[in-house]
Short mmCIF file of C-alpha atoms in Angstrom, two decimals:
data_model
loop_
_atom_site.label_atom_id
_atom_site.label_comp_id
_atom_site.label_asym_id
_atom_site.label_seq_id
_atom_site.Cartn_x
_atom_site.Cartn_y
_atom_site.Cartn_z
CA MET A 1 17.63 5.05 -1.87
CA ASN A 2 17.36 8.28 -3.76
CA LEU A 3 15.74 10.89 -1.54
CA THR A 4 16.07 13.76 -4.01
CA SER A 5 12.71 15.44 -4.43
CA PRO A 6 11.46 19.00 -4.91
CA TYR A 7 9.06 18.40 -2.03
CA LEU A 8 11.61 17.48 0.62
CA ILE A 9 12.18 19.66 3.62
CA THR A 10 15.45 19.93 5.48
CA ASP A 11 14.40 17.75 8.42
CA MET A 12 13.47 14.80 6.19
CA SER A 13 14.82 11.65 7.79
CA GLN A 14 15.07 8.07 6.58
CA GLU A 15 15.90 5.48 9.20
CA THR A 16 15.61 1.79 9.96
CA PHE A 17 13.79 0.48 13.01
CA HIS A 18 15.21 -2.83 14.23
CA CYS A 19 12.81 -4.77 16.43
CA GLN A 20 14.57 -7.45 18.43
CA GLU A 21 11.35 -8.89 19.82
CA GLU A 22 9.77 -11.72 17.87
CA LEU A 23 6.62 -11.09 15.88
CA LYS A 24 4.06 -13.87 16.04
CA LEU A 25 2.21 -14.09 12.74
CA GLU A 26 -1.36 -15.11 11.95
CA SER A 27 -0.03 -18.17 10.14
CA GLY A 28 1.42 -19.45 13.41
CA GLU A 29 4.93 -18.76 12.16
CA VAL A 30 7.31 -16.35 13.86
CA LEU A 31 9.71 -13.65 12.73
CA PRO A 32 12.41 -13.72 15.44
CA GLU A 33 13.25 -10.07 14.68
CA PHE A 34 12.59 -7.62 11.87
CA ASP A 35 13.51 -4.27 10.31
CA LEU A 36 11.23 -1.54 9.01
CA CYS A 37 12.65 1.22 6.83
CA TYR A 38 10.76 4.46 7.42
CA THR A 39 10.82 8.18 6.75
CA THR A 40 9.65 11.09 8.85
CA GLN A 41 9.04 14.70 7.90
CA GLY A 42 8.14 17.65 10.08
CA HIS A 43 8.01 17.93 13.87
CA LEU A 44 5.70 16.70 16.59
CA THR A 45 3.71 19.32 18.45
CA PRO A 46 4.12 19.39 22.25
CA LYS A 47 0.84 17.45 22.50
CA LYS A 48 2.00 14.99 19.80
CA ASP A 49 -1.39 15.39 18.13
CA ASN A 50 -0.28 16.09 14.54
CA VAL A 51 0.82 12.63 13.33
CA ILE A 52 -0.09 11.65 9.77
CA TRP A 53 0.85 8.04 8.95
CA VAL A 54 0.85 7.13 5.26
CA LEU A 55 0.77 3.50 4.09
CA HIS A 56 1.95 2.63 0.59
CA ALA A 57 0.59 0.29 -2.07
CA LEU A 58 1.98 -3.04 -3.34
CA THR A 59 5.32 -1.97 -4.83
CA GLY A 60 5.65 1.41 -3.13
CA ASP A 61 8.21 2.52 -0.58
CA SER A 62 8.64 4.84 2.39
CA ASN A 63 9.43 7.91 0.24
CA VAL A 64 5.85 9.13 0.16
CA GLN A 65 6.78 12.59 -1.15
CA GLU A 66 7.93 10.93 -4.40
CA TRP A 67 4.97 8.69 -5.22
CA TRP A 68 2.22 10.87 -3.65
CA SER A 69 3.72 14.29 -4.30
CA GLY A 70 0.31 15.72 -5.11
CA LEU A 71 -0.77 15.09 -1.54
CA VAL A 72 2.34 15.20 0.67
CA GLY A 73 4.93 17.99 0.72
CA GLU A 74 5.34 21.66 1.50
CA ASP A 75 2.21 23.63 0.59
CA LYS A 76 0.35 20.36 -0.10
CA PHE A 77 -2.60 18.97 1.88
CA PHE A 78 -0.34 17.08 4.27
CA ASP A 79 2.29 19.75 4.79
CA PRO A 80 5.34 18.77 6.90
CA THR A 81 5.53 22.31 8.25
CA LYS A 82 2.23 21.53 10.02
CA TYR A 83 2.26 17.75 10.47
CA PHE A 84 4.64 15.01 11.56
CA ILE A 85 4.42 12.64 8.60
CA VAL A 86 5.52 9.02 8.89
CA CYS A 87 5.69 6.46 6.10
CA ALA A 88 7.17 3.00 6.64
CA ASN A 89 8.04 0.36 4.09
CA ASN A 90 5.81 -2.71 4.41
CA LEU A 91 7.16 -5.79 6.06
CA GLY A 92 8.01 -8.19 3.22
CA SER A 93 8.85 -5.40 0.78
CA CYS A 94 12.31 -5.05 -0.73
CA TYR A 95 12.93 -1.38 0.07
CA GLY A 96 14.74 -1.71 3.36
CA SER A 97 12.35 -3.77 5.49
CA THR A 98 12.73 -7.45 6.35
CA GLN A 99 11.85 -9.55 3.29
CA PRO A 100 12.75 -12.86 1.61
CA LEU A 101 16.27 -11.73 0.68
CA SER A 102 17.00 -10.68 4.27
CA THR A 103 19.16 -12.83 6.52
CA ASN A 104 17.32 -15.24 8.77
CA PRO A 105 18.96 -14.72 12.17
CA VAL A 106 18.32 -18.37 13.07
CA THR A 107 20.22 -19.84 10.08
CA GLY A 108 22.51 -16.95 9.18
CA LYS A 109 21.39 -17.30 5.55
CA ALA A 110 18.84 -15.49 3.40
CA TYR A 111 15.24 -16.61 3.86
CA TYR A 112 14.40 -16.96 0.18
CA TYR A 113 11.45 -19.36 -0.07
CA ASP A 114 11.42 -20.03 3.69
CA PHE A 115 10.16 -16.53 4.41
CA PRO A 116 6.94 -16.88 6.42
CA ASN A 117 3.50 -16.09 5.07
CA LEU A 118 2.40 -12.58 5.97
CA ALA A 119 -1.12 -11.23 6.43
CA THR A 120 -2.17 -7.59 6.38
CA ARG A 121 -2.80 -7.98 10.12
CA ASP A 122 0.88 -8.87 10.60
CA MET A 123 1.96 -5.78 8.69
CA ALA A 124 -0.25 -3.61 10.90
CA ALA A 125 1.20 -5.25 14.01
CA ALA A 126 4.73 -4.48 12.78
CA PHE A 127 3.79 -0.82 12.23
CA ASP A 128 2.42 -0.69 15.74
CA ARG A 129 5.81 -1.77 17.09
CA LEU A 130 7.33 1.16 15.20
CA ARG A 131 4.69 3.52 16.60
CA GLU A 132 5.63 2.48 20.12
CA HIS A 133 9.33 2.87 19.31
CA LEU A 134 8.69 6.44 18.13
CA GLY A 135 6.83 7.26 21.35
CA ILE A 136 3.61 8.08 19.51
CA GLU A 137 0.56 7.51 21.71
CA SER A 138 -2.09 8.55 19.21
CA ILE A 139 -2.36 9.24 15.47
CA ASP A 140 -4.42 12.02 13.93
CA THR A 141 -4.75 10.33 10.53
CA ILE A 142 -3.87 6.98 9.02
CA ILE A 143 -4.19 7.04 5.22
CA GLY A 144 -3.46 4.32 2.69
CA GLY A 145 -4.43 3.21 -0.80
CA SER A 146 -4.87 -0.28 -2.25
CA LEU A 147 -2.78 -2.74 -0.16
CA GLY A 148 -1.90 0.25 2.04
CA GLY A 149 -5.61 0.83 2.59
CA GLN A 150 -6.09 -2.76 3.67
CA VAL A 151 -3.27 -2.50 6.19
CA ALA A 152 -4.57 0.89 7.35
CA LEU A 153 -8.00 -0.59 8.05
CA GLU A 154 -6.47 -3.46 10.03
CA TRP A 155 -4.34 -1.05 12.02
CA SER A 156 -7.27 1.25 12.71
CA TYR A 157 -9.14 -1.73 14.18
CA ILE A 158 -6.12 -2.57 16.38
CA LEU A 159 -5.59 1.02 17.53
CA GLN A 160 -9.23 1.78 18.35
CA GLU A 161 -9.35 5.17 20.17
CA LYS A 162 -5.67 5.84 19.45
CA VAL A 163 -6.44 6.95 15.89
CA LYS A 164 -8.74 9.90 15.13
CA ASN A 165 -9.21 9.60 11.34
CA THR A 166 -8.81 6.65 8.99
CA ILE A 167 -8.74 7.29 5.24
CA ILE A 168 -9.08 4.23 3.02
CA VAL A 169 -8.53 4.86 -0.70
CA ALA A 170 -9.38 2.34 -3.43
CA SER A 171 -9.38 -0.60 -1.05
CA ASN A 172 -11.68 -2.97 0.84
CA ALA A 173 -12.42 -4.80 4.07
CA LYS A 174 -11.98 -8.28 2.57
CA THR A 175 -10.18 -9.28 -0.61
CA SER A 176 -12.56 -10.49 -3.29
CA PRO A 177 -12.13 -13.68 -5.32
CA TRP A 178 -11.69 -11.43 -8.39
CA THR A 179 -8.64 -9.71 -6.88
CA ILE A 180 -7.22 -12.97 -5.55
CA GLY A 181 -7.63 -14.39 -9.06
CA PHE A 182 -5.57 -11.57 -10.58
CA ASN A 183 -2.88 -12.12 -7.95
CA GLU A 184 -2.82 -15.86 -8.51
CA ALA A 185 -2.43 -15.38 -12.26
CA GLN A 186 0.55 -13.15 -11.57
CA ARG A 187 2.11 -15.71 -9.24
CA MET A 188 1.57 -18.40 -11.87
CA ALA A 189 3.54 -16.21 -14.28
CA ILE A 190 6.37 -15.99 -11.75
CA GLU A 191 6.25 -19.76 -11.20
CA SER A 192 6.63 -20.33 -14.95
CA ASP A 193 10.05 -18.66 -14.90
CA CYS A 194 12.65 -21.46 -15.02
CA THR A 195 14.76 -19.65 -12.40
CA TRP A 196 11.96 -19.69 -9.84
CA GLY A 197 12.94 -21.96 -6.98
CA GLU A 198 16.62 -21.12 -7.25
CA LYS A 199 18.22 -19.29 -4.34
CA ARG A 200 19.37 -16.18 -6.17
CA PRO A 201 18.23 -12.55 -5.81
CA ASP A 202 16.98 -12.31 -9.40
CA ALA A 203 15.00 -15.56 -9.32
CA GLY A 204 11.73 -15.21 -11.20
CA LYS A 205 12.70 -11.89 -12.77
CA LYS A 206 11.29 -12.67 -16.24
CA GLY A 207 8.19 -14.09 -14.65
CA LEU A 208 7.79 -10.87 -12.69
CA GLU A 209 7.79 -8.94 -15.96
CA THR A 210 4.79 -10.98 -17.11
CA ALA A 211 3.13 -10.65 -13.72
CA ARG A 212 3.37 -6.88 -13.90
CA ALA A 213 1.83 -6.86 -17.37
CA ILE A 214 -1.11 -8.86 -16.00
CA GLY A 215 -1.36 -6.50 -13.06
CA MET A 216 -1.44 -3.41 -15.28
CA LEU A 217 -4.63 -4.71 -16.88
CA SER A 218 -6.30 -4.50 -13.48
CA TYR A 219 -4.72 -1.21 -12.37
CA ARG A 220 -5.98 0.73 -15.40
CA HIS A 221 -9.40 0.93 -17.03
CA GLN A 222 -10.24 0.14 -20.65
CA GLU A 223 -10.91 3.84 -21.29
CA ILE A 224 -7.35 4.91 -20.53
CA PHE A 225 -5.96 2.12 -22.70
CA GLN A 226 -8.23 3.28 -25.51
CA ALA A 227 -7.14 6.89 -25.04
CA SER A 228 -3.40 6.25 -24.78
CA GLN A 229 -2.73 3.03 -26.66
CA SER A 230 -5.05 3.06 -29.67
CA GLU A 231 -3.43 2.99 -33.11
CA SER A 232 -3.47 5.81 -35.64
CA GLU A 233 -2.63 3.46 -38.51
CA GLU A 234 -3.83 0.07 -39.67
CA LYS A 235 -1.61 -2.82 -38.62
CA THR A 236 -1.66 -6.51 -37.83
CA ASP A 237 1.17 -6.70 -35.28
CA HIS A 238 3.54 -4.66 -33.08
CA PHE A 239 0.78 -2.78 -31.30
CA LYS A 240 1.49 0.12 -28.95
CA VAL A 241 -0.20 -1.58 -26.01
CA SER A 242 2.06 -4.61 -26.42
CA SER A 243 5.16 -2.45 -26.14
CA TYR A 244 3.63 -0.56 -23.23
CA LEU A 245 2.95 -3.68 -21.18
CA ARG A 246 6.40 -5.13 -21.89
CA TYR A 247 7.99 -1.84 -20.87
CA GLN A 248 6.04 -1.76 -17.61
CA GLY A 249 7.09 -5.34 -16.89
CA VAL A 250 10.79 -4.64 -17.40
CA LYS A 251 10.56 -1.40 -15.44
CA LEU A 252 9.17 -3.12 -12.34
CA ALA A 253 11.46 -6.17 -12.58
CA ASN A 254 14.47 -3.85 -12.59
CA ARG A 255 13.45 -2.22 -9.30
CA PHE A 256 11.63 -4.98 -7.41
CA ASN A 257 12.13 -8.67 -6.75
CA ALA A 258 9.80 -11.56 -7.46
CA LEU A 259 10.08 -13.01 -3.96
CA SER A 260 8.77 -9.84 -2.32
CA TYR A 261 6.06 -9.57 -4.97
CA TRP A 262 4.98 -13.11 -4.16
CA VAL A 263 4.85 -12.44 -0.41
CA LEU A 264 2.99 -9.14 -0.75
CA THR A 265 0.33 -10.43 -3.16
CA LYS A 266 -0.26 -13.35 -0.78
CA ALA A 267 -0.67 -10.83 2.05
CA MET A 268 -3.21 -8.94 -0.04
CA ASP A 269 -5.12 -12.17 -0.63
CA SER A 270 -5.20 -12.79 3.14
CA HIS A 271 -6.97 -9.54 3.92
CA ASP A 272 -10.17 -10.12 5.89
CA LEU A 273 -10.90 -7.62 8.66
CA GLY A 274 -13.58 -9.90 10.06
CA ARG A 275 -11.49 -13.06 10.37
CA ALA A 276 -11.87 -14.40 13.93
CA ARG A 277 -13.78 -11.19 14.80
CA GLY A 278 -17.33 -12.25 14.00
CA GLY A 279 -17.35 -11.31 10.33
CA THR A 280 -16.52 -8.25 8.26
CA ALA A 281 -19.56 -6.13 9.10
CA LYS A 282 -19.16 -6.73 12.83
CA ALA A 283 -15.44 -5.90 12.76
CA LEU A 284 -16.13 -2.67 10.88
CA SER A 285 -18.79 -1.74 13.43
CA GLU A 286 -16.14 -1.86 16.16
CA ILE A 287 -13.80 0.72 14.58
CA LYS A 288 -13.76 3.85 16.72
CA SER A 289 -12.20 6.42 14.36
CA LYS A 290 -13.90 8.60 11.79
CA VAL A 291 -13.53 6.74 8.50
CA LEU A 292 -13.41 8.23 5.02
CA SER A 293 -13.67 5.57 2.35
CA ILE A 294 -12.83 6.76 -1.16
CA GLY A 295 -13.88 4.68 -4.15
CA ILE A 296 -13.11 5.08 -7.85
CA ASN A 297 -15.91 4.80 -10.39
CA THR A 298 -13.77 2.84 -12.89
CA ASP A 299 -11.75 0.71 -10.45
CA MET A 300 -11.84 -2.91 -11.61
CA LEU A 301 -9.52 -4.28 -8.91
CA PHE A 302 -11.19 -2.85 -5.80
CA ASN A 303 -14.61 -1.80 -7.04
CA LYS A 304 -16.40 1.17 -5.55
CA GLU A 305 -19.06 -0.99 -3.90
CA GLU A 306 -16.33 -2.42 -1.67
CA SER A 307 -15.44 1.10 -0.55
CA GLN A 308 -19.10 1.87 0.04
CA PHE A 309 -19.40 -1.25 2.19
CA ILE A 310 -16.75 0.11 4.54
CA SER A 311 -18.44 3.49 5.02
CA GLN A 312 -21.84 1.83 5.50
CA HIS A 313 -20.71 -0.41 8.34
CA VAL A 314 -18.35 1.71 10.42
CA PRO A 315 -20.11 3.87 13.06
CA LYS A 316 -18.62 7.13 11.76
CA GLY A 317 -18.26 6.54 8.03
CA THR A 318 -18.17 8.84 5.00
CA TYR A 319 -18.01 7.75 1.37
CA ARG A 320 -16.66 9.85 -1.46
CA GLU A 321 -15.91 8.90 -5.07
CA ILE A 322 -13.23 9.79 -7.60
CA SER A 323 -14.40 10.01 -11.21
CA SER A 324 -11.61 9.05 -13.59
CA ILE A 325 -10.70 7.07 -16.70
CA TYR A 326 -7.54 5.81 -14.98
CA GLY A 327 -9.16 2.97 -13.03
CA HIS A 328 -7.50 1.77 -9.82
CA ASP A 329 -4.41 3.93 -10.38
CA ALA A 330 -6.55 7.07 -10.17
CA PHE A 331 -5.73 7.32 -6.47
CA LEU A 332 -2.15 8.17 -7.48
CA VAL A 333 -3.16 10.43 -10.38
CA GLU A 334 -6.29 12.44 -9.57
CA ASN A 335 -4.68 14.75 -7.03
CA GLU A 336 -7.15 17.63 -7.38
CA GLN A 337 -10.12 15.39 -6.66
CA ILE A 338 -8.42 13.76 -3.68
CA ASN A 339 -7.45 17.13 -2.23
CA TYR A 340 -11.03 18.40 -2.60
CA ILE A 341 -12.43 15.26 -0.95
CA LEU A 342 -9.99 15.51 1.95
CA LYS A 343 -10.69 19.20 2.53
CA SER A 344 -14.43 18.51 2.67
CA PHE A 345 -13.96 15.58 5.04
CA TYR A 346 -11.82 17.50 7.49
CA LEU A 347 -14.12 20.53 7.44
CA GLU A 348 -17.17 18.37 8.13
CA ASN A 349 -15.62 16.00 10.67
CA ASN A 350 -12.77 17.79 12.40
CA ASP A 351 -14.09 21.13 13.63
#
């Protein structure tokens, strides 16, 4: 992976954690062993009380300083000269962690379509194995957006008193039918690719292009499409937005694989903090950390009311809102607003 970034510091490290112990999954299936690719920046204090753990979104990776450079890096809010910053690639993702193209140690062949179903709870459990491997007893802050926010919330529930602050950005406590519907439409697009079902690394690639185009309609708001894709001339075909969506589809399909996309969207669908815990509100009420839930006023994928629900039901909850025309993707764009919200939260809650 390319680690070149203007925000890197000299002690930036990318490594792979290999867990030889099996991971029992919510589905009842088992991963006999697994890898997690992760990066660390900065140094632990003697008390090991400066850990910031960042969780990425659907197609992100462990190089947080590249995709969240407005938040993480030297002289940024999470500065590696002050904090020990960890970011691990999600289980099931194709950026170094165990995923469908990985070798199944039982058969000696790639998993492909035999890769087990993952839930956000399984991803959190895998991260907890890495935490133990790193010798980290407690975490100052877990922060994640979108799918990363879902996993962060699950992990915060698992960790209880071991995490001080949980920051959930543009996410929810239980995936809505609306979001599941978007994900299913994307998987249907992948299924329609004639190569889907074949055991080859690029299976479903054209379908993934279409899936990404569908996804972009939920990641952005109508206002940003109007602002950036409206036409300055009269025409009946070859619209700017058509080219834009096709470009985004090709761009993702060239860096990601359809099998991982399938697994990760299924994991997103599975998200329900209250499953087997007495319901969502009850599960939220049992989270011990201080929770900052950040919504986006134009988010159509994870609407702001879902973020408000989190802050209303955790014992120590705070809600803040980003105002933006970018929709769901605002959590990766509106850096000034996020920095202001974080500064206020830490001043009010971490004296």
